[in-house]
Amino acid sequence: MDSSEFGQVSALNRRICRTLSMLRLVAAHVGARGGSSNESRHLAGRIGAIGRAILVTGFFDGVDLESLVLDELRLHAAGPAQFSISGPEVRLASDAADLMSLVIHELATNAVKYGALSQSRAKISVGWALVHRFGRQILQFEWLETGVQIMARAPPTPGFGSELIQRLIARELKGEGKMTLLADGVRCAIAFPFESGDAAP
């Protein structure tokens, strides 16, 4: 095995380990909540989100961030009048693509249950930018829901999405993430060091 093949195998092993780590966290969350049929459907959706990222990126190619957001919103039947997307062309490396696909899935699912995708007059704005900090390129990502009448059935305590954003973004991407409940919606802000997801040689 030459050095190029060894590098590819090592990258594949790291990706499998990351994916299994995310799935263990998802499964643990379902078990902690009693494993109801509703939670089982959510588990299937979360696994599907990870699977879509793997299918789109392959094992070494990157995935376009805009496509990742659009695919998830369309999957949840969001119409073009319900959301706006802005940001430069960004190709995520496989590790970031896997995790961001799960994050975006959680945000879209919560929007269907409690937020902007459950109310016709509410809106979702998704944007991102590349900035430089301390000699490193950082991807800043924001998901903003406005015009939402906060519903009584909205979860009073942080759920899996908040845990995912706060814990896994920090652990897996060496970044930071925060969910903020607003008077008329919710804001999710994520930032992490960015490496282009162009195909490996």
XYZ file of N, CA, C and O in Angstrom, residues 82 111 114-125 144-151 182-187:
112
model
N -40.958 30.861 1.650
C -40.766 30.672 3.087
C -39.329 30.855 3.546
O -39.076 30.931 4.737
N -38.277 23.415 12.813
C -39.068 24.470 12.163
C -40.432 23.948 11.734
O -41.428 24.674 11.770
N -42.297 23.326 15.426
C -42.550 24.452 16.324
C -42.369 25.828 15.690
O -42.791 26.831 16.270
N -41.687 25.896 14.549
C -41.225 27.188 14.072
C -41.768 27.642 12.739
O -42.957 27.479 12.424
N -40.867 28.201 11.937
C -41.260 28.933 10.740
C -41.950 28.080 9.691
O -42.760 28.595 8.908
N -41.656 26.799 9.628
C -42.302 25.949 8.627
C -43.657 25.428 9.095
O -44.312 24.664 8.382
N -44.070 25.857 10.281
C -45.405 25.494 10.771
C -46.380 26.652 10.672
O -47.561 26.499 10.972
N -45.886 27.819 10.236
C -46.716 29.024 10.190
C -46.464 29.753 8.872
O -45.319 30.058 8.534
N -47.502 30.034 8.159
C -47.388 30.539 6.786
C -46.714 31.903 6.691
O -46.092 32.227 5.671
N -46.830 32.743 7.719
C -46.273 34.093 7.640
C -44.850 34.186 8.160
O -44.218 35.244 8.056
N -44.341 33.120 8.720
C -42.979 33.130 9.247
C -41.967 32.866 8.128
O -42.316 32.336 7.077
N -40.729 33.253 8.364
C -39.681 33.131 7.357
C -38.416 32.518 7.955
O -38.155 32.645 9.154
N -37.648 31.879 7.082
C -36.329 31.368 7.449
C -35.296 32.045 6.563
O -35.439 32.068 5.340
N -34.269 32.599 7.191
C -33.138 33.168 6.454
C -31.888 32.378 6.824
O -31.551 32.263 8.012
N -31.851 31.678 10.782
C -32.675 32.633 11.522
C -34.138 32.474 11.136
O -34.489 32.558 9.953
N -34.992 32.232 12.132
C -36.437 32.153 11.917
C -37.089 33.377 12.560
O -36.828 33.685 13.722
N -37.940 34.061 11.794
C -38.625 35.251 12.293
C -40.111 35.176 11.950
O -40.529 34.418 11.072
N -40.895 35.990 12.653
C -42.333 36.012 12.418
C -43.059 34.813 12.979
O -44.184 34.513 12.574
N -42.435 34.126 13.939
C -43.011 32.909 14.521
C -43.767 33.266 15.793
O -43.246 33.968 16.663
N -44.982 32.780 15.895
C -45.711 32.856 17.157
C -45.297 31.640 17.971
O -45.637 30.510 17.624
N -44.512 31.879 19.014
C -43.970 30.774 19.801
C -45.112 29.976 20.395
O -45.980 30.514 21.082
N -45.081 28.672 20.133
C -46.185 27.816 20.545
C -45.952 27.221 21.924
O -44.813 26.984 22.336
N -35.684 33.618 20.307
C -36.047 35.020 20.155
C -37.527 35.223 20.465
O -38.273 34.253 20.608
N -37.933 36.477 20.537
C -39.339 36.775 20.819
C -40.252 36.253 19.713
O -41.406 35.903 19.964
N -39.748 36.223 18.485
C -40.582 35.783 17.357
C -39.911 34.703 16.517
O -40.171 34.575 15.321
N -39.042 33.911 17.149
C -38.395 32.854 16.382
C -37.184 32.288 17.094
O -37.126 32.232 18.317
N -36.200 31.894 16.311
C -35.004 31.271 16.868
C -33.818 31.593 15.972
O -33.960 31.806 14.758
N -32.649 31.658 16.568
C -31.409 31.902 15.823
C -30.397 30.841 16.182
O -30.168 30.560 17.363
